[in-house]
Coordinates of C-alpha atoms in Angstrom, one line a residue:
Chain A
X264 CA 2.3 -80.5 222.9
X265 CA 5.1 -80.2 225.3
X266 CA 3.5 -77.4 227.3
X267 CA 0.4 -79.5 228.0
X268 CA 1.5 -80.3 231.5
X269 CA 1.7 -76.6 232.4
X270 CA -1.4 -75.1 234.1
X271 CA -3.7 -73.0 231.9
X272 CA -3.0 -69.6 233.5
X273 CA 0.8 -69.9 233.2
X274 CA 0.4 -71.4 229.8
X275 CA -1.2 -68.2 228.5
X276 CA 1.6 -66.2 229.9
X277 CA 4.1 -68.5 228.3
X278 CA 2.5 -67.9 224.9
X279 CA 2.5 -64.2 225.3
X280 CA 6.2 -64.3 226.2
X281 CA 6.8 -66.6 223.2
X282 CA 5.1 -64.1 220.8
X283 CA 7.3 -61.3 222.2
X284 CA 10.4 -63.5 221.8
X285 CA 9.6 -64.3 218.3
X286 CA 8.9 -60.6 217.5
X287 CA 12.2 -59.5 218.9
X288 CA 14.1 -62.3 217.1
X289 CA 12.3 -61.7 213.8
X290 CA 13.2 -58.0 213.9
X291 CA 16.8 -58.9 214.4
X292 CA 16.7 -61.4 211.6
X293 CA 15.2 -58.8 209.3
X294 CA 18.1 -56.5 210.1
X295 CA 20.5 -59.3 209.3
X296 CA 18.9 -60.3 206.0
X297 CA 17.6 -57.0 204.7
X298 CA 20.9 -55.8 203.1
X299 CA 21.0 -58.9 200.9
X300 CA 17.4 -58.3 199.9
X301 CA 18.3 -54.8 199.1
X302 CA 21.2 -56.0 197.1
X303 CA 18.9 -58.2 195.0
X304 CA 16.4 -55.5 194.5
X305 CA 19.0 -53.0 193.5
X306 CA 20.6 -55.4 191.1
X307 CA 17.3 -55.7 189.3
X308 CA 16.8 -52.0 188.9
X309 CA 17.9 -49.8 186.0
X310 CA 20.9 -47.5 186.6
X311 CA 18.6 -44.5 186.4
X312 CA 16.3 -45.8 189.0
X313 CA 19.0 -46.3 191.6
X314 CA 19.6 -42.6 191.6
X315 CA 16.0 -41.7 192.3
X316 CA 15.1 -39.7 195.4
X317 CA 13.3 -41.1 197.4
X318 CA 14.5 -44.6 196.5
X319 CA 12.0 -47.0 195.2
X320 CA 11.7 -50.3 197.1
X321 CA 10.7 -52.6 194.2
X322 CA 12.1 -52.0 190.8
X323 CA 9.8 -50.3 188.3
X324 CA 10.7 -52.9 185.7
X325 CA 12.7 -56.0 186.6
X326 CA 15.9 -55.9 184.7
X327 CA 18.4 -58.7 185.0
X328 CA 20.9 -57.5 182.5
X329 CA 23.4 -56.4 185.3
X330 CA 24.0 -60.1 186.0
X331 CA 25.3 -60.5 182.5
X332 CA 27.1 -57.2 182.5
X333 CA 29.5 -58.2 185.4
X334 CA 30.8 -61.0 183.2
X335 CA 31.9 -58.5 180.5
X336 CA 32.9 -55.7 182.8
X337 CA 35.5 -58.0 184.6
X338 CA 37.1 -61.3 183.9
X339 CA 34.5 -62.5 186.3
X340 CA 34.5 -66.1 185.2
X341 CA 38.3 -66.4 185.7
X342 CA 38.0 -64.7 189.1
X343 CA 35.4 -67.1 190.3
X344 CA 37.5 -70.0 189.1
X345 CA 40.6 -68.6 190.9
X346 CA 38.5 -68.4 194.1
X347 CA 37.5 -72.1 193.7
X348 CA 41.2 -73.0 193.1
X349 CA 42.3 -71.0 196.1
X350 CA 39.6 -72.5 198.3
X351 CA 40.2 -76.1 197.3
X352 CA 43.9 -75.7 197.6
X353 CA 43.9 -74.3 201.1
X354 CA 41.2 -76.7 202.3
X355 CA 42.9 -79.8 201.0
X356 CA 46.3 -78.6 202.2
X357 CA 45.0 -78.0 205.7
X358 CA 43.2 -81.3 205.9
X359 CA 46.3 -83.2 204.9
X360 CA 49.0 -81.3 206.8
X361 CA 47.0 -80.5 209.9
X362 CA 45.6 -84.0 210.3
X363 CA 49.0 -85.6 210.0
X364 CA 50.6 -83.3 212.5
X365 CA 47.6 -83.3 214.8
X366 CA 47.6 -87.1 214.9
X367 CA 51.3 -87.2 215.8
X368 CA 50.8 -84.6 218.6
X369 CA 47.8 -86.4 220.0
X370 CA 48.7 -90.1 219.7
X371 CA 52.4 -90.6 219.2
X372 CA 55.4 -90.3 221.5
X373 CA 58.5 -88.4 220.3
X374 CA 61.2 -86.3 221.8
X375 CA 60.4 -82.6 221.8
X376 CA 56.7 -83.2 221.2
X377 CA 55.4 -80.7 223.7
X378 CA 57.9 -78.0 222.9
X379 CA 57.2 -78.4 219.2
X380 CA 53.5 -78.2 219.8
X381 CA 53.9 -75.0 221.8
X382 CA 56.0 -73.6 219.0
X383 CA 53.4 -74.4 216.4
X384 CA 50.6 -72.9 218.6
X385 CA 52.5 -69.7 218.8
X386 CA 51.6 -69.1 215.1
X387 CA 48.1 -68.4 216.4
X388 CA 49.3 -65.4 218.3
X389 CA 51.1 -63.6 215.4
X390 CA 49.0 -61.1 213.5
X391 CA 49.0 -62.0 209.8
X392 CA 50.1 -58.5 208.8
X393 CA 53.4 -59.1 210.5
X394 CA 54.3 -61.8 208.1
X395 CA 52.9 -60.5 204.9
X396 CA 56.0 -58.6 203.7
X397 CA 58.5 -61.6 203.8
X398 CA 55.7 -63.9 202.6
X399 CA 55.4 -61.7 199.5
X400 CA 59.2 -61.9 199.0
X401 CA 59.2 -65.7 199.2
X402 CA 56.4 -65.9 196.6
X403 CA 58.2 -63.5 194.4
X404 CA 61.5 -65.4 194.7
X405 CA 59.7 -68.6 193.8
X406 CA 58.5 -66.8 190.7
X407 CA 54.9 -67.4 191.7
X408 CA 53.5 -63.9 191.8
X409 CA 50.2 -63.8 189.8
X410 CA 49.9 -67.5 189.9
X411 CA 47.3 -69.8 191.4
X412 CA 49.6 -71.4 194.0
X413 CA 50.5 -67.9 195.3
X414 CA 47.0 -67.6 196.6
X415 CA 46.9 -70.7 198.7
X416 CA 50.5 -71.6 199.6
X417 CA 50.8 -70.0 203.0
X418 CA 47.2 -70.7 203.9
X419 CA 47.7 -74.5 203.6
X420 CA 49.4 -74.6 207.0
X421 CA 47.3 -73.8 210.0
X422 CA 47.9 -73.8 213.7
X423 CA 44.2 -73.5 214.4
X424 CA 43.4 -76.6 212.3
X425 CA 46.1 -78.6 213.9
X426 CA 45.0 -77.6 217.4
X427 CA 41.3 -78.4 216.6
X428 CA 42.0 -81.8 215.1
X429 CA 44.4 -82.7 217.9
X430 CA 41.6 -82.2 220.4
X431 CA 39.5 -84.7 218.5
X432 CA 42.3 -87.3 218.1
X433 CA 42.8 -87.1 221.9
X434 CA 39.2 -88.4 222.5
X435 CA 39.7 -91.7 220.6
X436 CA 40.3 -94.9 222.6
X437 CA 43.8 -96.3 222.4
X438 CA 42.6 -99.9 222.2
X439 CA 41.9 -99.3 218.5
X440 CA 45.5 -98.5 217.7
X441 CA 46.8 -101.3 219.9
X442 CA 44.7 -103.9 218.1
X443 CA 45.8 -102.6 214.7
X444 CA 49.4 -102.6 215.7
X445 CA 49.1 -106.3 216.9
X446 CA 47.6 -107.0 213.5
X447 CA 50.8 -105.6 212.0
X448 CA 49.6 -102.3 210.7
X449 CA 52.2 -99.6 210.3
X450 CA 51.8 -96.0 211.7
X451 CA 50.6 -94.5 208.5
X452 CA 48.1 -97.3 207.9
X453 CA 46.7 -96.9 211.4
X454 CA 46.4 -93.2 210.9
X455 CA 44.8 -93.5 207.4
X456 CA 42.4 -96.3 207.7
X457 CA 41.5 -96.4 211.4
X458 CA 41.9 -93.1 213.1
X459 CA 41.2 -90.6 210.3
X460 CA 37.7 -92.0 209.5
X461 CA 36.8 -91.6 213.2
X462 CA 37.5 -87.9 213.2
X463 CA 35.5 -87.3 210.1
X464 CA 33.1 -84.8 211.7
X465 CA 36.0 -82.7 212.8
X466 CA 37.6 -82.8 209.4
X467 CA 34.3 -81.7 207.9
X468 CA 34.0 -78.8 210.3
X469 CA 37.6 -77.7 209.6
X470 CA 36.9 -78.0 205.9
X471 CA 33.9 -75.7 205.9
X472 CA 35.5 -73.1 208.1
X473 CA 38.7 -73.1 206.1
X474 CA 36.7 -72.9 202.8
X475 CA 34.9 -69.8 204.2
X476 CA 38.0 -68.0 205.3
X477 CA 39.7 -68.8 201.9
X478 CA 36.8 -67.7 199.8
X479 CA 36.5 -64.4 201.7
X480 CA 40.2 -63.6 202.2
X481 CA 41.2 -60.2 200.9
X482 CA 44.5 -58.8 202.0
X483 CA 46.8 -61.6 200.8
X484 CA 45.3 -61.9 197.3
X485 CA 45.4 -58.1 196.9
X486 CA 49.2 -58.3 197.5
X487 CA 50.3 -61.4 195.5
X488 CA 47.9 -61.4 192.6
X489 CA 47.5 -58.0 191.1
X490 CA 46.6 -59.2 187.6
X491 CA 42.8 -59.2 187.2
X492 CA 43.0 -62.6 185.4
X493 CA 44.6 -64.1 188.4
X494 CA 42.7 -62.5 191.2
X495 CA 40.1 -64.4 193.2
X496 CA 36.7 -62.8 193.3
X497 CA 37.1 -61.3 196.7
X498 CA 39.8 -59.0 195.4
X499 CA 38.3 -58.7 191.9
X500 CA 35.1 -57.1 193.2
X501 CA 37.1 -54.2 194.6
X502 CA 38.3 -53.4 191.2
X503 CA 34.7 -53.3 190.1
X504 CA 34.2 -50.7 192.8
X505 CA 36.9 -48.6 191.3
X506 CA 35.7 -48.8 187.7
X507 CA 31.9 -48.6 188.3
X508 CA 31.8 -46.3 191.2
X509 CA 28.2 -45.5 190.8
X510 CA 26.9 -48.3 188.8
X511 CA 25.1 -49.9 191.7
X512 CA 23.1 -52.5 189.8
X513 CA 26.2 -54.1 188.4
X514 CA 28.1 -53.9 191.7
X515 CA 25.2 -55.5 193.6
X516 CA 24.8 -58.2 190.9
X517 CA 28.5 -59.0 191.1
X518 CA 28.4 -59.1 194.9
X519 CA 25.5 -61.5 194.9
X520 CA 27.1 -63.9 192.4
X521 CA 30.4 -63.8 194.3
X522 CA 28.7 -64.5 197.7
X523 CA 26.4 -67.2 196.3
X524 CA 28.8 -70.2 196.3
X525 CA 29.6 -69.8 200.0
X526 CA 26.0 -69.2 200.9
X527 CA 25.1 -72.4 199.1
X528 CA 27.8 -74.3 200.9
X529 CA 26.6 -72.8 204.1
X530 CA 23.0 -73.8 203.5
X531 CA 23.9 -77.4 202.8
X532 CA 26.6 -77.8 205.4
X533 CA 25.2 -75.6 208.2
X534 CA 25.6 -78.3 210.8
X535 CA 29.3 -78.4 210.1
X536 CA 29.6 -74.6 210.1
X537 CA 27.9 -74.4 213.4
X538 CA 30.0 -77.2 214.8
X539 CA 33.3 -75.7 213.7
X540 CA 32.5 -72.3 215.2
X541 CA 31.1 -73.8 218.4
X542 CA 34.2 -76.0 218.7
X543 CA 36.7 -73.2 218.1
X544 CA 34.7 -71.2 220.6
X545 CA 34.3 -73.6 223.5
X546 CA 37.3 -75.9 223.4
X547 CA 40.3 -73.9 224.4
Chain B
X74 CA 34.4 -101.2 221.2
X75 CA 34.6 -100.0 224.8
X76 CA 33.1 -96.8 226.1
X77 CA 34.8 -93.7 224.9
X78 CA 36.9 -92.1 227.6
X79 CA 36.3 -88.5 228.5
X80 CA 38.5 -85.8 226.9
X81 CA 40.3 -85.2 230.1
X82 CA 41.1 -88.9 230.6
X83 CA 42.2 -89.2 227.0
X84 CA 44.4 -86.1 227.4
X85 CA 46.1 -87.6 230.3
X86 CA 46.6 -90.9 228.5
X87 CA 48.1 -89.1 225.5
X88 CA 50.6 -87.3 227.8
X89 CA 51.7 -90.3 229.8
X90 CA 54.1 -93.0 228.7
X91 CA 53.6 -94.6 225.2
X92 CA 50.5 -96.7 225.1
X93 CA 52.2 -99.8 223.6
X94 CA 55.9 -100.4 223.8
X95 CA 55.8 -103.6 221.7
X96 CA 56.9 -102.0 218.4
X97 CA 60.4 -100.6 218.1
X98 CA 60.4 -97.2 219.7
X99 CA 62.8 -95.6 217.2
X100 CA 60.6 -96.6 214.3
X101 CA 57.6 -94.9 215.9
X102 CA 59.7 -91.8 216.6
X103 CA 60.8 -91.6 213.0
X104 CA 57.2 -92.0 211.9
X105 CA 56.0 -89.2 214.2
X106 CA 58.6 -86.8 212.8
X107 CA 57.5 -87.7 209.3
X108 CA 53.9 -86.9 210.3
X109 CA 54.9 -83.5 211.7
X110 CA 57.4 -82.6 209.1
X111 CA 55.2 -81.3 206.3
X112 CA 53.4 -78.8 208.6
X113 CA 56.7 -78.0 210.3
X114 CA 58.4 -77.1 207.0
X115 CA 55.4 -75.0 205.9
X116 CA 55.5 -73.2 209.2
X117 CA 59.2 -72.6 209.0
X118 CA 59.0 -71.2 205.5
X119 CA 55.8 -69.2 205.7
X120 CA 55.6 -68.2 209.4
X121 CA 58.8 -68.5 211.5
X122 CA 61.3 -67.3 208.9
X123 CA 59.0 -64.4 207.9
X124 CA 58.7 -63.4 211.5
X125 CA 62.5 -63.1 211.8
X126 CA 62.6 -61.3 208.5
X127 CA 60.0 -58.7 209.5
X128 CA 62.0 -58.1 212.7
X129 CA 65.1 -57.6 210.6
X130 CA 63.2 -55.3 208.1
X131 CA 62.0 -53.1 210.9
X132 CA 65.6 -52.0 211.4
X133 CA 66.4 -51.4 207.7
X134 CA 65.4 -49.1 204.9
X135 CA 64.7 -50.5 201.5
X136 CA 66.7 -49.1 198.6
X137 CA 65.1 -48.3 195.3
X138 CA 67.0 -51.2 193.6
X139 CA 66.9 -53.8 196.3
X140 CA 69.4 -54.0 199.1
X141 CA 68.6 -52.8 202.5
X142 CA 70.5 -50.4 204.6
X143 CA 70.7 -50.8 208.4
X144 CA 69.1 -47.7 210.0
X145 CA 68.9 -48.9 213.6
X146 CA 65.8 -47.8 215.4
X147 CA 64.9 -45.0 212.9
X148 CA 61.8 -46.7 211.8
X149 CA 60.5 -47.1 215.3
X150 CA 61.2 -43.4 216.0
X151 CA 59.4 -42.5 212.8
X152 CA 56.4 -44.6 213.7
X153 CA 56.1 -43.1 217.2
X154 CA 56.5 -39.6 215.9
X155 CA 54.0 -40.0 213.0
X156 CA 50.7 -38.3 213.6
X157 CA 48.8 -40.7 211.2
X158 CA 50.0 -43.7 213.3
X159 CA 48.5 -42.2 216.5
X160 CA 45.3 -41.4 214.5
X161 CA 45.2 -45.0 213.1
X162 CA 45.8 -46.3 216.6
X163 CA 42.9 -44.3 218.0
X164 CA 40.6 -45.4 215.2
X165 CA 41.6 -49.0 215.8
X166 CA 40.8 -48.7 219.5
X167 CA 37.4 -47.3 218.5
X168 CA 36.8 -50.3 216.2
X169 CA 37.7 -52.5 219.0
X170 CA 35.3 -50.9 221.5
X171 CA 32.4 -50.8 218.9
X172 CA 33.2 -54.3 217.8
X173 CA 32.8 -55.6 221.4
X174 CA 29.1 -54.4 221.2
X175 CA 28.5 -57.6 219.1
X176 CA 29.0 -59.6 222.3
X177 CA 26.0 -58.3 224.4
X178 CA 23.9 -58.4 221.3
X179 CA 24.8 -62.0 220.7
X180 CA 24.3 -62.9 224.3
X181 CA 20.9 -61.4 224.3
X182 CA 19.8 -63.2 221.2
X183 CA 21.4 -66.5 222.5
X184 CA 19.4 -66.1 225.7
X185 CA 16.2 -65.5 223.8
X186 CA 16.9 -68.6 221.7
X187 CA 17.4 -70.6 224.8
X188 CA 13.8 -70.2 225.7
X189 CA 12.3 -73.6 226.4
X190 CA 10.1 -75.0 223.6
X191 CA 10.9 -72.1 221.2
X192 CA 10.4 -73.1 217.6
X193 CA 12.5 -72.1 214.7
X194 CA 15.8 -71.9 216.6
X195 CA 17.8 -73.3 213.7
X196 CA 16.2 -70.8 211.2
X197 CA 17.0 -67.8 213.4
X198 CA 20.6 -69.1 213.9
X199 CA 21.0 -69.5 210.2
X200 CA 19.7 -66.0 209.4
X201 CA 21.9 -64.3 212.0
X202 CA 24.9 -66.1 210.7
X203 CA 24.5 -65.2 207.1
X204 CA 26.3 -61.8 207.3
X205 CA 29.3 -63.6 208.7
X206 CA 29.5 -66.1 205.8
X207 CA 29.1 -63.5 203.1
X208 CA 32.0 -62.1 201.2
X209 CA 33.3 -59.0 203.1
X210 CA 33.6 -57.1 199.8
X211 CA 29.9 -57.7 199.0
X212 CA 29.0 -56.6 202.6
X213 CA 31.1 -53.5 202.2
X214 CA 29.6 -52.6 198.8
X215 CA 26.0 -53.0 199.9
X216 CA 26.5 -51.0 203.1
X217 CA 28.2 -48.2 201.1
X218 CA 25.1 -48.1 199.0
X219 CA 22.8 -48.0 202.0
X220 CA 24.9 -45.3 203.5
X221 CA 25.1 -43.2 200.3
X222 CA 24.5 -39.6 201.1
X223 CA 22.3 -38.8 198.0
X224 CA 20.3 -41.9 197.3
X225 CA 20.9 -44.1 200.3
X226 CA 18.1 -45.9 202.1
X227 CA 19.4 -45.0 205.5
X228 CA 19.0 -41.3 204.9
X229 CA 15.5 -42.0 203.8
X230 CA 14.7 -43.7 207.1
X231 CA 16.4 -41.0 209.1
X232 CA 14.3 -38.4 207.3
X233 CA 11.1 -40.1 208.3
X234 CA 12.1 -39.5 211.9
X235 CA 12.9 -35.9 211.1
X236 CA 16.7 -36.3 211.2
X237 CA 19.1 -34.6 208.8
X238 CA 20.6 -36.3 205.8
X239 CA 24.2 -37.2 206.1
X240 CA 27.1 -38.4 204.1
X241 CA 27.7 -41.2 206.6
X242 CA 31.0 -42.5 205.2
X243 CA 32.6 -39.3 204.0
X244 CA 31.8 -37.3 207.0
X245 CA 34.7 -37.6 209.4
X246 CA 32.5 -37.3 212.4
X247 CA 30.4 -40.4 211.5
X248 CA 32.5 -42.5 209.2
X249 CA 34.3 -44.5 211.9
X250 CA 31.0 -45.4 213.5
X251 CA 29.3 -46.3 210.2
X252 CA 32.1 -48.8 209.6
X253 CA 32.0 -50.0 213.2
X254 CA 28.2 -50.7 212.8
X255 CA 28.8 -52.9 209.8
X256 CA 31.5 -54.7 211.8
X257 CA 29.0 -55.4 214.6
X258 CA 26.3 -56.4 212.1
X259 CA 28.6 -58.9 210.4
X260 CA 30.1 -60.6 213.5
X261 CA 27.1 -60.9 215.8
X262 CA 26.0 -64.2 214.2
X263 CA 29.5 -65.7 214.8
X264 CA 29.4 -64.9 218.5
X265 CA 25.8 -66.0 218.7
X266 CA 26.9 -69.5 217.8
X267 CA 29.7 -69.5 220.3
X268 CA 27.3 -68.3 223.1
X269 CA 24.6 -70.8 222.1
X270 CA 27.1 -73.6 222.6
X271 CA 28.0 -72.0 225.9
X272 CA 24.5 -71.7 227.1
X273 CA 23.7 -75.2 226.1
X274 CA 26.3 -76.3 228.6
X275 CA 24.4 -74.8 231.5
X276 CA 22.3 -77.4 233.3
X277 CA 18.6 -76.9 232.7
X278 CA 18.0 -77.9 236.4
X279 CA 19.4 -74.5 237.5
X280 CA 16.7 -72.7 235.6
X281 CA 14.0 -75.0 236.8
X282 CA 15.0 -74.5 240.4
X283 CA 15.2 -70.8 240.0
X284 CA 11.8 -70.8 238.4
X285 CA 10.3 -72.7 241.4
X286 CA 11.9 -70.1 243.7
X287 CA 9.9 -67.5 241.7
X288 CA 12.8 -65.9 239.8
X289 CA 11.6 -64.2 236.6
X290 CA 13.3 -64.4 233.2
X291 CA 15.5 -61.3 233.8
X292 CA 16.6 -62.5 237.2
X293 CA 17.4 -65.9 235.8
X294 CA 19.5 -64.3 233.1
X295 CA 21.5 -62.2 235.5
X296 CA 22.0 -64.8 238.2
X297 CA 22.4 -68.0 236.2
X298 CA 23.1 -67.4 232.5
X299 CA 25.6 -64.5 232.7
X300 CA 27.9 -65.9 235.5
X301 CA 27.9 -69.4 234.1
X302 CA 28.6 -68.1 230.6
X303 CA 31.5 -65.9 231.8
X304 CA 34.3 -68.2 230.6
X305 CA 32.7 -68.2 227.1
X306 CA 32.3 -64.5 227.3
X307 CA 36.0 -64.2 228.3
X308 CA 37.1 -66.3 225.3
X309 CA 34.8 -64.4 222.9
X310 CA 36.0 -61.0 224.1
X311 CA 39.6 -62.0 223.5
X312 CA 38.9 -63.3 220.0
X313 CA 36.8 -60.2 219.3
X314 CA 39.5 -57.8 220.5
X315 CA 42.3 -59.5 218.5
X316 CA 40.2 -59.5 215.4
X317 CA 39.0 -56.0 215.6
X318 CA 42.5 -54.7 216.3
X319 CA 43.4 -56.2 212.9
X320 CA 40.5 -54.7 211.0
X321 CA 41.3 -54.2 207.4
X322 CA 38.8 -55.6 204.9
X323 CA 35.8 -53.3 205.5
X324 CA 38.0 -50.1 205.6
X325 CA 39.7 -51.0 202.4
X326 CA 36.4 -51.7 200.7
X327 CA 34.3 -48.9 202.1
X328 CA 36.8 -46.0 202.0
X329 CA 37.7 -44.8 198.5
X330 CA 41.2 -43.2 198.3
X331 CA 39.7 -39.7 197.7
X332 CA 37.4 -40.0 200.7
X333 CA 37.9 -37.0 203.0
X334 CA 37.3 -39.1 206.1
X335 CA 40.1 -41.6 205.2
X336 CA 42.4 -40.4 208.0
X337 CA 39.6 -40.7 210.5
X338 CA 38.8 -44.3 209.6
X339 CA 42.2 -45.8 208.7
X340 CA 43.1 -48.7 211.0
X341 CA 46.7 -49.8 211.9
X342 CA 46.6 -52.6 209.3
X343 CA 45.2 -50.4 206.5
X344 CA 48.0 -47.9 207.3
X345 CA 50.4 -50.8 207.2
X346 CA 49.1 -51.9 203.8
X347 CA 49.5 -48.4 202.5
X348 CA 53.0 -48.0 203.7
X349 CA 54.2 -51.5 202.7
X350 CA 52.6 -51.9 199.3
X351 CA 51.7 -48.4 198.0
X352 CA 54.3 -46.1 199.5
X353 CA 57.2 -48.6 199.5
X354 CA 58.1 -47.8 203.1
X355 CA 58.6 -51.5 204.1
X356 CA 60.9 -50.8 207.0
X357 CA 58.5 -48.4 208.7
X358 CA 55.6 -50.7 207.9
X359 CA 57.4 -53.6 209.5
X360 CA 58.0 -51.5 212.6
X361 CA 54.3 -50.6 212.6
X362 CA 53.4 -54.2 212.5
X363 CA 55.6 -55.0 215.5
X364 CA 53.9 -52.1 217.4
X365 CA 50.6 -53.7 216.6
X366 CA 51.7 -57.1 217.9
X367 CA 52.9 -55.5 221.1
X368 CA 49.6 -53.8 221.6
X369 CA 47.7 -57.0 220.9
X370 CA 49.9 -58.9 223.3
X371 CA 49.6 -56.2 226.0
X372 CA 45.8 -56.0 225.8
X373 CA 45.4 -59.8 225.8
X374 CA 47.6 -59.9 228.9
X375 CA 45.5 -57.2 230.6
X376 CA 42.3 -59.3 229.8
X377 CA 43.9 -62.4 231.3
X378 CA 44.8 -60.4 234.4
X379 CA 41.3 -59.0 234.7
X380 CA 39.6 -62.3 234.3
X381 CA 39.9 -63.3 238.0
X382 CA 37.6 -60.4 238.8
X383 CA 34.6 -61.5 236.6
X384 CA 35.1 -64.9 235.1
X385 CA 33.6 -67.8 237.2
X386 CA 34.7 -71.3 236.4
X387 CA 32.1 -73.8 237.6

């Protein structure tokens, strides 16, 4: 035990403090998780039971039919698929475009580099609502309204991603590039087979955070894809709210299914999530 | 491979003269532009051009069949004279203030988690972060259900304590706070991770020395953790402010169109959405968006000015 070196008297105090700490943290954790538990319990109740006063905690009879009902109430399958398409499109786009630019900004010399980088960073300052009207016009003019690319096109380009990856490229030793150059490797080859693999942790962190933003994004999909068949699930669920205003079991079942993919990704890639948030938070 | 240089050293190396001048410079230059071009084109099309367009829109009025007419500053006058704009601005500032409450909460939890030898840190961190990962629509729907005036669980709890039942999100006096609470709930985990990273950077020696001097946990928190965390707090408060000034999702999800409290909860961005995409008042909406940008810029500037008073860089 690590505390074994501490004298017995203070050790007891340490443990009492530890119990209090755990109690406070658990209470907070319960507040954080309870709404999801309630969601699950509500989804398993009958419609009549959800209107009972006082509310029951556990369902009288467990009834899972709401989980099937959402698939007939909405083009739920298509919406989930649209979300996957949107998420993959944005994430792959950002990884490609941001890593290329970030590498050039971090490791290459060219005229106007600093000015261009400052210009790109200015994108970070502009609230997204300021750009939404003309972005809509562009998508419309390209004939892409209610299409899959409409969802992910603008989101493929990110100042945040470029900034974050650049910070990583900056930390790599320059001897690697010099050695490769002497061996006759061109700029793209150096980038692709030497430098890119070295920033893999940063790429993973950017991928998970981008995936999360894409999956959860609401305003943009609401604007460009108004056809339910073409909406991602984030926007699709709001139409469920309109149609089934008081059918709580179905709404809760739909919410759970829609949140599940990101929760699974989060559980498996937690380390990268934490890293991406911590990085965006402390390196600036 | 040699020892990795520190970030600062690498930064300097990146900024100075090209590392190797053996390959033709022009070829490298061309390659660099090719690397930057895809992102540059994307930014030009989807960010820079739209920014100019919005600026142009804000001085025009949209005709029913396309074609804009130049109206000068009419839209700005309309925005400044409109009562709903001022109401939305007021609501947005309330969201901003409530949203900032996530910071002390997150700092408190981060400090607790920093306790030496504490077990289950990763589990707690994961549980607190879950609301942030979850689909905002799902979050909004479940909270609407919890807040429900007739069968909601929250009323039930309040009744235990002898308080009155309320229609939390359709009562104009509570709706904005009800939504604000959900905002705090869903963002605390995000700031928690930022603060945990910040606290990890504080040398453990400081705490040990303070402990030897007889400083209790509270005293250690206020004399070591808080001051040394202040740069992180500063960063987080800017992010928090900018994000809450742009609140949209929760309001859109939680407030039905018929809700009597809609005017008392509408944010600037939800008003913008309504004008631009429901009422077809794009010119005025564009002017409103510019007003929001000015407010964000002004408040960020104020924060940067104030930082000298409370942010300590080690």
